[in-house]
CSV table of C-alpha atoms in Angstrom, one decimal:
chain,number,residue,atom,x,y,z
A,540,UNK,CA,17.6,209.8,-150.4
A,541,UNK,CA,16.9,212.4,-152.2
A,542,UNK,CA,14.7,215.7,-151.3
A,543,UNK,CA,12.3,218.1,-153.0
A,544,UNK,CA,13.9,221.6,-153.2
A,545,UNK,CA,11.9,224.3,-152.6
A,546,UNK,CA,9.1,223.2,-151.8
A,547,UNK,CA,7.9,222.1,-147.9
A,548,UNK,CA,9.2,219.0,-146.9
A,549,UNK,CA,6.7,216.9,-144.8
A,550,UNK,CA,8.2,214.6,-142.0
A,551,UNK,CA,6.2,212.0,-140.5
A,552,UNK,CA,5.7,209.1,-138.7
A,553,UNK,CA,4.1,206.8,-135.7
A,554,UNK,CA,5.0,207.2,-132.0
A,555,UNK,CA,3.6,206.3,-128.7
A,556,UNK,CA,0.2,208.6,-128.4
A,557,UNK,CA,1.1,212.2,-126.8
A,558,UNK,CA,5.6,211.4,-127.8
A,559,UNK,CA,6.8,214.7,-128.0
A,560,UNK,CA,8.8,214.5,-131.3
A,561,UNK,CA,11.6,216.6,-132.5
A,562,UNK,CA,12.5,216.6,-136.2
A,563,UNK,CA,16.1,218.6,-137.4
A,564,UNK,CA,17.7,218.5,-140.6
A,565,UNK,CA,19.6,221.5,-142.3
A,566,UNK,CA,19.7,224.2,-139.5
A,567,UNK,CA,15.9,223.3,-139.0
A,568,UNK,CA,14.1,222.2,-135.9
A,569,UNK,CA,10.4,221.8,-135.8
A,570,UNK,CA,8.6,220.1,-132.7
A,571,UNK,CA,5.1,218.4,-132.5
A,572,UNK,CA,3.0,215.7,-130.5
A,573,UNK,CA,1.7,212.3,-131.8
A,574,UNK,CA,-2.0,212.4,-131.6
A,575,UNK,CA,-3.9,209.9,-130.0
A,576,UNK,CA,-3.6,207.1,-132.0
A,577,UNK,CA,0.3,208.3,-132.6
A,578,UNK,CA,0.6,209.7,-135.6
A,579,UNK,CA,3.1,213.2,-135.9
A,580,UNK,CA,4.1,214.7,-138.9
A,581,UNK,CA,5.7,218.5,-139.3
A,582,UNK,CA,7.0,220.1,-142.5
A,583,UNK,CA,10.3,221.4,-143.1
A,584,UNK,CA,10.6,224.8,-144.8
A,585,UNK,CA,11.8,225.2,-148.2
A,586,UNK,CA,15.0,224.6,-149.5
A,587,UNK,CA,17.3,225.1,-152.0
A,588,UNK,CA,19.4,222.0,-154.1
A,589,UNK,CA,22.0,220.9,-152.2
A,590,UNK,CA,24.6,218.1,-152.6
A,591,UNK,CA,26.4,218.0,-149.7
A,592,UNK,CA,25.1,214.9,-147.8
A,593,UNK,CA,23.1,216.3,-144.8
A,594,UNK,CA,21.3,214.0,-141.6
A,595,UNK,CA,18.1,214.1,-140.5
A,596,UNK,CA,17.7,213.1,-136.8
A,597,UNK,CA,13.8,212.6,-135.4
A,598,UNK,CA,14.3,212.1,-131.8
A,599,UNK,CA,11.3,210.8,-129.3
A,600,UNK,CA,11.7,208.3,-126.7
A,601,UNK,CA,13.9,206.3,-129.3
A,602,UNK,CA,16.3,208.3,-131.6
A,603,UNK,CA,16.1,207.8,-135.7
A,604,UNK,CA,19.1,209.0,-137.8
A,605,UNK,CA,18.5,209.4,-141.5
A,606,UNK,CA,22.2,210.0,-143.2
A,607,UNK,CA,23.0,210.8,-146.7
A,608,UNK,CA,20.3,213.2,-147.7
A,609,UNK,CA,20.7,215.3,-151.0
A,610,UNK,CA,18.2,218.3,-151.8
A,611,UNK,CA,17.2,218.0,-155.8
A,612,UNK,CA,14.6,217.3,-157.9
A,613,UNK,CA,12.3,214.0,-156.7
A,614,UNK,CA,9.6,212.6,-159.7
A,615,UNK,CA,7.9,209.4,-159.0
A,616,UNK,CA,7.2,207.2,-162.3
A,617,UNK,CA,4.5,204.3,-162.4
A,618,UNK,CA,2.4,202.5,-164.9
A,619,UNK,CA,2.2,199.0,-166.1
A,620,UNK,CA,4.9,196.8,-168.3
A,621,UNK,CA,6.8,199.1,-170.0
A,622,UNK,CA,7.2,201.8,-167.1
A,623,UNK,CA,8.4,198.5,-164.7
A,624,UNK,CA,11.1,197.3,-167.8
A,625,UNK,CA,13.7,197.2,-165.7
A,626,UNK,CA,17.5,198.0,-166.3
A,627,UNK,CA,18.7,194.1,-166.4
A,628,UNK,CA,16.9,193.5,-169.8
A,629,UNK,CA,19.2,196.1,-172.0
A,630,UNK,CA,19.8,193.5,-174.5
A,631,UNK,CA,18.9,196.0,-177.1
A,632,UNK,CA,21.7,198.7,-176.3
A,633,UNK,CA,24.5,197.4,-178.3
A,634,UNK,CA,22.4,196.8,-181.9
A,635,UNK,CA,20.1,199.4,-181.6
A,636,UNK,CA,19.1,201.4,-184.7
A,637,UNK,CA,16.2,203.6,-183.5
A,638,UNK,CA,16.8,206.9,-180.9
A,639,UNK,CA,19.5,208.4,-179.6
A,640,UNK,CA,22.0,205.6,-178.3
A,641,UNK,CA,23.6,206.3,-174.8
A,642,UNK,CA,27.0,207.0,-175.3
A,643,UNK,CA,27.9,204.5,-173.1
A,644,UNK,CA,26.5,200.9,-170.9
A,645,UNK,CA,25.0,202.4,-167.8
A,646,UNK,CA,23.9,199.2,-166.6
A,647,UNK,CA,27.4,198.7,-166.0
A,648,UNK,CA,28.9,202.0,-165.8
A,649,UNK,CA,26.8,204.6,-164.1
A,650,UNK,CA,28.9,206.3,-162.2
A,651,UNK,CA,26.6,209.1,-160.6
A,652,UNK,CA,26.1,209.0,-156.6
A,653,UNK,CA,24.0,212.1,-157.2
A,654,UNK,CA,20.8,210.1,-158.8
A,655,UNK,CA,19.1,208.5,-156.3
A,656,UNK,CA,16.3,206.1,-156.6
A,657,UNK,CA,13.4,204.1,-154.7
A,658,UNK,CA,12.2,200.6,-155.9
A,659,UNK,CA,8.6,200.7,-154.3
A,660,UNK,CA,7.9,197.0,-154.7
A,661,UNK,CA,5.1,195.0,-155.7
A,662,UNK,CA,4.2,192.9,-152.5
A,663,UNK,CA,5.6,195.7,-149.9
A,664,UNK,CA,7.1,199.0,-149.0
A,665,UNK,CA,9.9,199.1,-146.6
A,666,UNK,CA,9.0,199.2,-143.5
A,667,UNK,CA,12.6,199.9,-142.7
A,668,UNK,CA,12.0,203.4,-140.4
A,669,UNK,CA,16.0,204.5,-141.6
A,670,UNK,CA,14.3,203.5,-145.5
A,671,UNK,CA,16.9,201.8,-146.4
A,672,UNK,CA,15.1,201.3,-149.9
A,673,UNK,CA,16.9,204.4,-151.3
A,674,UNK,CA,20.4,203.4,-152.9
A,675,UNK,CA,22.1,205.1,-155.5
A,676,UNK,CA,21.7,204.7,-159.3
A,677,UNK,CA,24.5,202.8,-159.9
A,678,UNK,CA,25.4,198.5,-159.6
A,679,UNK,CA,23.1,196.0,-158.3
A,680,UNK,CA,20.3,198.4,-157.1
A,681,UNK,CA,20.1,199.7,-160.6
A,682,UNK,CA,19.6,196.2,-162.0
A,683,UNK,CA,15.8,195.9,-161.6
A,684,UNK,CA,15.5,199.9,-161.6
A,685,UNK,CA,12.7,201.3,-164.4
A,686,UNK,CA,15.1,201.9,-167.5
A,687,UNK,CA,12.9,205.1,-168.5
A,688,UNK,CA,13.0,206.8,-165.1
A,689,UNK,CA,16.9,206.2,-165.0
A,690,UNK,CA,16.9,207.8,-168.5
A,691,UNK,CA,14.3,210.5,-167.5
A,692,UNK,CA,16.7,211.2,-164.3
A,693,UNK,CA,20.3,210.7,-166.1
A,694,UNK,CA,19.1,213.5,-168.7
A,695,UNK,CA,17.4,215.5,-166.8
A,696,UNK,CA,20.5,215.8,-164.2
A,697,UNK,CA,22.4,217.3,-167.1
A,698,UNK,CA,19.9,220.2,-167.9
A,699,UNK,CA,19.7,221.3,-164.0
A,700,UNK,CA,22.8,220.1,-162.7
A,701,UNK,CA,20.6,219.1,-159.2
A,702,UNK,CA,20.4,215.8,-157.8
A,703,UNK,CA,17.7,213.9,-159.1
A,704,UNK,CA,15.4,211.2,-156.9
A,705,UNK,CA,13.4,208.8,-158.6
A,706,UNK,CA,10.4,206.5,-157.4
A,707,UNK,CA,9.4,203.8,-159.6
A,708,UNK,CA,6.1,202.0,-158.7
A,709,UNK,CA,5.0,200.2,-161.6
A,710,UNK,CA,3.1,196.4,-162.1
A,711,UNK,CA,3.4,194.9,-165.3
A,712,UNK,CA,-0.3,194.3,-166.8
A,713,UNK,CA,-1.6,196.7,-164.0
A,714,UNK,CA,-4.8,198.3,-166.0
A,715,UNK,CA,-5.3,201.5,-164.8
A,716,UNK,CA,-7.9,201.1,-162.4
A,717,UNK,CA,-5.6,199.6,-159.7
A,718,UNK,CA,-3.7,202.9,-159.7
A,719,UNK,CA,-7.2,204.8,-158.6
A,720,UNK,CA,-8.4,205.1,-155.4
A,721,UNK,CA,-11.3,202.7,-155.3
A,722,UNK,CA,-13.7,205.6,-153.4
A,723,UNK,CA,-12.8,207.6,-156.7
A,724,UNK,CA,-14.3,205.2,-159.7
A,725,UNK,CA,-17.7,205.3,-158.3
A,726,UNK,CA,-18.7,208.1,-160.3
A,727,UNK,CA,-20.7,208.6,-163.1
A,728,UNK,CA,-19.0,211.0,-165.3
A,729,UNK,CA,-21.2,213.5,-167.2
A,730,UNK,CA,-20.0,214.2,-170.8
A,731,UNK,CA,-20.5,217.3,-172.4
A,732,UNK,CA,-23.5,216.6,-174.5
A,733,UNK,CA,-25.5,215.7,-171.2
A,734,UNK,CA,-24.6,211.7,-171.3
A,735,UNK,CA,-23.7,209.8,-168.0
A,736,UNK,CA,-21.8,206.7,-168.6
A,737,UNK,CA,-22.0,204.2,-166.2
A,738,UNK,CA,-20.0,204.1,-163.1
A,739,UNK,CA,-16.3,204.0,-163.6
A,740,UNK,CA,-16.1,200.8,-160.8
A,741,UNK,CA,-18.8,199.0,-163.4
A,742,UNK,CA,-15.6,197.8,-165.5
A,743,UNK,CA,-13.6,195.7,-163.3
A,744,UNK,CA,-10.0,195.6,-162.5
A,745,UNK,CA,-9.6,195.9,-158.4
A,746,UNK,CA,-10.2,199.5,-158.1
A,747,UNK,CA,-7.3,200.4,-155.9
A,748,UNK,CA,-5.6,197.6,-155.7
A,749,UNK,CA,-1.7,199.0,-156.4
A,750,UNK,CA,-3.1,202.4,-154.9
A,751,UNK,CA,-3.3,201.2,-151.8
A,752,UNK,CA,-0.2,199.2,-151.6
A,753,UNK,CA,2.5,201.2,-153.8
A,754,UNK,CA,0.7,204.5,-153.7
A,755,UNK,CA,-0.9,205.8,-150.5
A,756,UNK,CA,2.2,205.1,-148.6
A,757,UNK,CA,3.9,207.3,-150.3
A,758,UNK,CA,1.8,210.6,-149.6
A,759,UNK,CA,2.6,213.0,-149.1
A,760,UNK,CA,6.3,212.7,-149.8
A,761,UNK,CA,7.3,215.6,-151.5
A,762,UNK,CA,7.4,215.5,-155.0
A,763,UNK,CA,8.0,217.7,-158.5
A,764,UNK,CA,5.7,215.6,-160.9
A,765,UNK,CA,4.2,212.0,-161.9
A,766,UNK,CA,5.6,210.1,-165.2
A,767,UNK,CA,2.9,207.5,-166.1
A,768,UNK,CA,3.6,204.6,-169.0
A,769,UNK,CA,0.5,202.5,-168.8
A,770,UNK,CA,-2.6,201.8,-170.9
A,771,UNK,CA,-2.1,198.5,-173.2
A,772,UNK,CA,-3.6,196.5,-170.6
A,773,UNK,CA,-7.0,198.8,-170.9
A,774,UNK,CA,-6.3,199.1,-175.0
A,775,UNK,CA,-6.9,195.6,-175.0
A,776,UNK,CA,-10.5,195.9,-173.6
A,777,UNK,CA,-10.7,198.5,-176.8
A,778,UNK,CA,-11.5,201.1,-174.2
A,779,UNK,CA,-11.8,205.0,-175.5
A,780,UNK,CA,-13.9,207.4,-173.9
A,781,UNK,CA,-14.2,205.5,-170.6
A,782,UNK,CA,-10.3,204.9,-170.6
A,783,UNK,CA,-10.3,209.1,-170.7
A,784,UNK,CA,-12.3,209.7,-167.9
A,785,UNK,CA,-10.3,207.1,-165.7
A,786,UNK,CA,-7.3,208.9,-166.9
A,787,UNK,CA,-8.7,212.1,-165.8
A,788,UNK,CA,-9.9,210.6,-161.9
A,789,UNK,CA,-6.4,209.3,-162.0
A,790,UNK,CA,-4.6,212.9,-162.8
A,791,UNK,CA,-6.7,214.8,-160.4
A,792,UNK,CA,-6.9,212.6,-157.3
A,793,UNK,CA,-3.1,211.4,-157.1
A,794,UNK,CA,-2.6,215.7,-157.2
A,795,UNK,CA,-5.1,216.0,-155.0
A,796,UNK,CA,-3.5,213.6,-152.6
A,797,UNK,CA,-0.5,215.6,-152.8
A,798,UNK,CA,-2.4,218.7,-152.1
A,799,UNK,CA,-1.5,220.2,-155.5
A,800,UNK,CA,-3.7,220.6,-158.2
A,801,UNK,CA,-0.9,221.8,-160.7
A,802,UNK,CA,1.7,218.9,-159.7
A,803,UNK,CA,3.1,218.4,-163.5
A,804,UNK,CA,1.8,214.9,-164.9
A,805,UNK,CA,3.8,213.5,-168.2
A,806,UNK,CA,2.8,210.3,-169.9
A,807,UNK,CA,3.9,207.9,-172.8
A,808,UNK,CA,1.6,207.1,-175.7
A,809,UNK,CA,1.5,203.6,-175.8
A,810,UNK,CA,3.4,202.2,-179.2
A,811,UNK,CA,2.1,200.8,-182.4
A,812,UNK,CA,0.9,197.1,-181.9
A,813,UNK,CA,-0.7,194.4,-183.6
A,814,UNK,CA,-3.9,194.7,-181.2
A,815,UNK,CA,-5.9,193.9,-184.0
A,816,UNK,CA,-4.1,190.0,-184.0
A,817,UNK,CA,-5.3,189.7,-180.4
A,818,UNK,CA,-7.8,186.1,-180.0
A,819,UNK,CA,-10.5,186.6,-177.9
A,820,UNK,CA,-14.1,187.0,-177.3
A,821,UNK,CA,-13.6,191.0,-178.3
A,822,UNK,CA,-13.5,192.4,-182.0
A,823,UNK,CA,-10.3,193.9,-182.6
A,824,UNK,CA,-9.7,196.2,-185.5
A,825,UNK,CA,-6.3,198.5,-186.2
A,826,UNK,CA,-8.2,201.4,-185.5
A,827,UNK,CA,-8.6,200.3,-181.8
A,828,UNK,CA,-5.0,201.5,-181.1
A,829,UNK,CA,-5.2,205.3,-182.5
A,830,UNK,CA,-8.9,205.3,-181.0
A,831,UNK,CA,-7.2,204.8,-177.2
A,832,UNK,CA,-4.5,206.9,-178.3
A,833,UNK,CA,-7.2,210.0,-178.5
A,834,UNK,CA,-8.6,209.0,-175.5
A,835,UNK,CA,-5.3,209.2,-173.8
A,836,UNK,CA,-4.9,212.8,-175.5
A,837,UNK,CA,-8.1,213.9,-174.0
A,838,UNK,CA,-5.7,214.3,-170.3
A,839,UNK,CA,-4.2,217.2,-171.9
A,840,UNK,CA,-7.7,219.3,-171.3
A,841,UNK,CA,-6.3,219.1,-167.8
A,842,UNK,CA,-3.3,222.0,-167.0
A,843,UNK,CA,0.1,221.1,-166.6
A,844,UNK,CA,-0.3,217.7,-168.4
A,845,UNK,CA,1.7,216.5,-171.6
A,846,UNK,CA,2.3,213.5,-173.9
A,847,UNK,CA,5.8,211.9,-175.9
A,848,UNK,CA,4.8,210.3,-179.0
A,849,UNK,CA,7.0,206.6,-179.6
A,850,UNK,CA,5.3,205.7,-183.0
A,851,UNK,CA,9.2,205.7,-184.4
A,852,UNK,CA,10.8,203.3,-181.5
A,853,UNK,CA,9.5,200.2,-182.6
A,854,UNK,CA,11.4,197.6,-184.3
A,855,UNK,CA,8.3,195.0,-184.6
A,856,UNK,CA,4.1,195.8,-183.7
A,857,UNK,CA,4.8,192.5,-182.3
A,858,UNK,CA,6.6,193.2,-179.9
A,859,UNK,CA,4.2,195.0,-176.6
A,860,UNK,CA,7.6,196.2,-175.1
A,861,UNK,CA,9.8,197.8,-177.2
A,862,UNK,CA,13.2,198.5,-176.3
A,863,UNK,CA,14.6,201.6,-176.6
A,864,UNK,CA,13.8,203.3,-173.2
A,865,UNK,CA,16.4,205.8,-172.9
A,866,UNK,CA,15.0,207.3,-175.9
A,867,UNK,CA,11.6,207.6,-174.1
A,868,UNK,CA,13.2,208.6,-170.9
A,869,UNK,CA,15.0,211.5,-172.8
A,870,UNK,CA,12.1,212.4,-174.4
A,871,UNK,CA,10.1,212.9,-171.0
A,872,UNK,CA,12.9,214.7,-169.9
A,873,UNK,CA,13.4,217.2,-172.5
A,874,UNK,CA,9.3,217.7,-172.1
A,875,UNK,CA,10.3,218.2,-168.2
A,876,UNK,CA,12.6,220.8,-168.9
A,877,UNK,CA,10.9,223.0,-170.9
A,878,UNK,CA,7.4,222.9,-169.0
A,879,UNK,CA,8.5,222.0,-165.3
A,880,UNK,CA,11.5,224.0,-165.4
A,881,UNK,CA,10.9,226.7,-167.9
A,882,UNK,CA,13.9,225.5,-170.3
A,883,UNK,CA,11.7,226.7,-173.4
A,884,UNK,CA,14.8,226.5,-175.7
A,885,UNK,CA,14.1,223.1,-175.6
A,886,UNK,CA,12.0,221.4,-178.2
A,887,UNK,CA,9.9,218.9,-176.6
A,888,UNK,CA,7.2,217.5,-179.1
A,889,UNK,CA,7.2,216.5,-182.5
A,890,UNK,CA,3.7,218.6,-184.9
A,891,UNK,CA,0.4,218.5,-183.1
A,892,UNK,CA,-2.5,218.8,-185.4
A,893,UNK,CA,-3.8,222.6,-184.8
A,894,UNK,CA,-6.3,223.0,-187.7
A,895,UNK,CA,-7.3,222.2,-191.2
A,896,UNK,CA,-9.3,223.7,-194.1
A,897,UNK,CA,-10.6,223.2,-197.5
A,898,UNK,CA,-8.3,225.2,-200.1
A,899,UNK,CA,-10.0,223.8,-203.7
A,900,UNK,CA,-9.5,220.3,-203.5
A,901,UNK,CA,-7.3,219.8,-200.9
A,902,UNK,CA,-7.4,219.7,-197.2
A,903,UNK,CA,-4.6,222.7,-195.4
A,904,UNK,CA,-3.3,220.9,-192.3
A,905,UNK,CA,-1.6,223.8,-189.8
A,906,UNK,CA,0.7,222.4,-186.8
A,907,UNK,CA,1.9,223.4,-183.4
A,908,UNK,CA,5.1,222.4,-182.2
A,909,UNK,CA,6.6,222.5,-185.8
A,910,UNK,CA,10.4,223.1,-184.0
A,911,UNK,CA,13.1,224.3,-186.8
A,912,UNK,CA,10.5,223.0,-189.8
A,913,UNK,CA,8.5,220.0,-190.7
A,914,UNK,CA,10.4,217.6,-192.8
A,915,UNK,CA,10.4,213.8,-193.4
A,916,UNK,CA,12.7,211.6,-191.4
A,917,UNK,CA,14.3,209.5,-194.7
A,918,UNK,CA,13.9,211.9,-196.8
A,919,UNK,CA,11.1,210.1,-198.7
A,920,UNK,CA,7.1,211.4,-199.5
A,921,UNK,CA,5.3,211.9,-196.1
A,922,UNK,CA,3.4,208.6,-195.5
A,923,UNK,CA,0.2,207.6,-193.3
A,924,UNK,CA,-2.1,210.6,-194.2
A,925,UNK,CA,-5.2,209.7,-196.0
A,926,UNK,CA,-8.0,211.8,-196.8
A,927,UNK,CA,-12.4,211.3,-197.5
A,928,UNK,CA,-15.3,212.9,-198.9
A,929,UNK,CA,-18.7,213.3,-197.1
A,930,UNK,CA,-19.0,209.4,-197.7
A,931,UNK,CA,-16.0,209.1,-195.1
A,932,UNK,CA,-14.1,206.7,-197.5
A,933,UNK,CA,-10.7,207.1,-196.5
A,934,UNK,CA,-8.2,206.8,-199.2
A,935,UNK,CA,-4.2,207.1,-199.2
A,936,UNK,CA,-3.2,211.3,-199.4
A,937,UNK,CA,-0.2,212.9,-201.0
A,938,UNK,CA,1.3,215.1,-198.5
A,939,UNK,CA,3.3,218.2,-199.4
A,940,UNK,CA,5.1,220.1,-197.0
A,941,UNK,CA,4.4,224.2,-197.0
A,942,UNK,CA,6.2,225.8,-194.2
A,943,UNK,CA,4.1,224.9,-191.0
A,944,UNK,CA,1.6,223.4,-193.2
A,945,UNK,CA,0.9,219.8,-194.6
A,946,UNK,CA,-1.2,220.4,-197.8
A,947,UNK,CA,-3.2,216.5,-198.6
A,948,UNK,CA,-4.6,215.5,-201.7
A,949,UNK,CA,-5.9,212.5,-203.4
A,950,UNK,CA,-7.6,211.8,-207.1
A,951,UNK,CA,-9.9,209.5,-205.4
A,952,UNK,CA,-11.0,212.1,-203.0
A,953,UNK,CA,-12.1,215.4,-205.6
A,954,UNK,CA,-13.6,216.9,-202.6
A,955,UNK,CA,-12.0,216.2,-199.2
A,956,UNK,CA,-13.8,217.1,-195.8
A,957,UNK,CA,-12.0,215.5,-193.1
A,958,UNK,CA,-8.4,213.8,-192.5
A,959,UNK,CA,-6.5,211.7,-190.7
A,960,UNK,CA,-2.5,211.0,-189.8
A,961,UNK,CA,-1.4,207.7,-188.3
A,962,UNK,CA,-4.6,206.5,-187.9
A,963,UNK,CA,-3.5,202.7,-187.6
A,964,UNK,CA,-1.6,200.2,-185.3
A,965,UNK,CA,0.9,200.0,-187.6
A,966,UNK,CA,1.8,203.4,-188.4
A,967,UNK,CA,5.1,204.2,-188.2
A,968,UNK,CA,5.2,207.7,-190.3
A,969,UNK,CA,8.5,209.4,-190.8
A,970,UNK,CA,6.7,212.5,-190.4
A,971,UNK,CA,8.2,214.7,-187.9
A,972,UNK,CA,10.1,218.1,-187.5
A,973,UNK,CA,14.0,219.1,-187.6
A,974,UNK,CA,14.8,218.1,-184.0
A,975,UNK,CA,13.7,214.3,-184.9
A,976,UNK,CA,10.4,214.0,-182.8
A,977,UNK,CA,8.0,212.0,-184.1
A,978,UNK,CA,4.1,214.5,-185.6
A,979,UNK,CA,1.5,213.8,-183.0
A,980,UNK,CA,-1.5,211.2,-184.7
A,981,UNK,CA,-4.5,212.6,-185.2
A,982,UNK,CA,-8.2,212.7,-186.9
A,983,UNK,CA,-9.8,216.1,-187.9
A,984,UNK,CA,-13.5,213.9,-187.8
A,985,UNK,CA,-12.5,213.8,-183.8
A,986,UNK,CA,-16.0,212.5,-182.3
A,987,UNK,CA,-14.7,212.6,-178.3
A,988,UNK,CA,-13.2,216.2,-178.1
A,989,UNK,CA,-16.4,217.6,-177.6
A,990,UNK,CA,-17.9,215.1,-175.0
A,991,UNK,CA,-14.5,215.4,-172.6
């Protein structure tokens, strides 16, 4: 397996009540007693990367050898579908168009014994006390390994040259309540302009569920950060504001579990779809998908939280899983290394809307995260940008580029007031800036940023 570097290392475990247990691994020896009902745990001191394999022996009545141990960088990814799409269904590698291509088939290549990776499965975890559910990231364990946390951990290895440990726990069509503690969703959150929505547990989904199966087990294994790809199931449900607040009980009890309230969480937007398509009892409309795309921006009110847009990685909006997950994998990385690691050479986000004003009859759009210059990925006019007067008719905008800026007009619009970018499920804008990452969509008539 792999270890969290420097950071304390928690060692636990079940023995006969009152066992005197001894734990020693790297020129460390801690001691405790099981407590009456025979749980122990202690906590290793910090320590810095290593990758010599080391052993970890926990001796009792009965002796437990743990061999092979790296020290690194460990991130545990979860999340629905797209976050479970697993190595085996690469089909795409060889024809893809879209991202950054690998360079070569890792499926059937990978060749690094310093990536390590756990499968926590669906049904179990291992009860194996040597967890023998750690392999290497390479040959048949890597087969039904998440393809964007091998992607996340392949890149990130080559920015900090540690060995990297990845656990994937991830159910395809999990909503997100599952994920959540069920003791945590009954609460009525209070919005900002004094309304309580109902209880979070009011909407379904078996609160819990995957938390206490694929989750809970797993505390309080040390850790650097969550990645977290998940939300179409909920989009589905045309969920916004509600989705947000789930989000945010999500965020702040899984770090709370870990006992660290700064514990870096990264997520995915979820890519352009044909929601609108969808045949049931709910009214869908393309708006639906940008709508849950703000909600899922409203997490980044919370510290140490950030986002990667995929609005570019999709070859059809009917397709719910697109392929190209090293390119999302990458993308998470490079956001990794520049917030979790301090790399800040490192561009990690395409424009986020910052503000806008009037100028005549125009609306001034200034950006954040503009990297080496705003620019348009074919070299065509900026597309998905429309613009309305106080009657909030939105109509198609020319876009000019001015430095950081985006300057929108329209003829239909004399008098603009508010804006919007990518403000569809089909939007696929080839707006972004020099270093290829996709602008951030966004509505300046925002009705939820206030309320989180």
């Amino acid at each position: 397996m792999v270890i969290q570097q420097l950071k304390n290392v928690p060692v636990w475990g079940t023995a006969g009540p009152g066992e005197k247990i001894s734990v020693t691994f790297a020129g460390q020896n801690k001691t405790t007693v099981a407590d009456s009902s025979g749980k122990w745990s202690v906590k290793l001191k910090p320590m810095k990367a290593s990758f010599t394999p080391q052993e970890m022996i926990i001796k009792g009545t009965n002796t437990i050898v743990l061999k092979n141990i790296l020290i690194g960088e460990v991130w545990l990814c979860s999340g629905q579908s797209n976050m479970e799409y697993a190595m085996r269904k690469y089909s795409k590698f060889e024809t893809a168009v879209k991202g950054q291509r690998p360079p070569e088939d890792d499926l059937n290549k990978a060749n690094n014994p310093n990536i390590r990776i756990f499968l926590d499965r669906r049904k179990y975890m291992d009860p194996s006390p040597e967890h023998l559910g750690w392999e290497s990231a390479m040959g048949k364990p890597l087969v039904d390994f998440s393809a964007v946390g091998y992607y996340f951990a392949k890149d990130l290895y080559s920015k900090l040259h540690v060995p990297i440990g990845m656990i994937s726990a991830a159910v395809p069509g999990s909503r997100i309540e599952p994920w959540i503690e069920a003791s945590k969703m009954e609460i009525s959150p209070k919005m900002k302009n004094g309304k309580i929505l109902d209880k979070l547990s009011k909407d379904g989904g078996d609160p819990g569920k995957f938390y206490n199966t694929m989750i809970e087990p797993l505390i309080p294994f040390s850790l650097k950060g969550f990645l977290w790809y998940q939300g179409e199931s909920n989009c589905f449900l045309n969920e916004n504001i509600r989705y947000a607040y789930k989000f945010k009980t999500l965020i702040e009890s899984w770090r709370n579990d870990w006992n660290d309230s700064k514990l870096p969480f990264y997520f995915v937007q979820i890519a352009p779809y044909a929601y609108s398509t969808t045949k049931d009892d709910r009214q869908h409309t393309a708006e639906n998908l940008p709508e849950f795309w703000e909600a899922q921006q409203l997490a980044l009110h919370l510290k140490n939280t950030n986002t990667v847009v995929i609005t570019d990685l999709v070859d059809s909006i009917a397709d719910l899983h697109p392929g190209y997950k090293w390119e999302i994998g990458r993308r998470l990385s490079l956001v990794a290394a520049n917030k979790a690691y301090g790399q800040k050479n490192i561009i990690c986000s395409g424009p986020v809307y910052k503000k806008m004003k009037i100028v005549d009859h125009a609306i001034e759009i200034t950006f954040l995260n503009t990297g080496g210059g705003l620019t348009s990925r074919d070299g065509k006019a900026l597309n998905w940008f429309t613009i309305a007067g106080t009657d909030g008719k939105f109509s198609a905008a020319k876009a000019v580029i001015k430095e950081d800026r985006i300057i929108l007009s329209a003829r239909e619009v004399p008098n603009p007031v508010s804006a919007r970018f990518g403000w569809n499920e089909a939007a696929q804008s080839n707006f972004i800036n020099k270093e290829g990452l996709p602008a951030v969509p966004f509505r300046t008539d925002n009705p939820w940023d206030k309320l989180f």
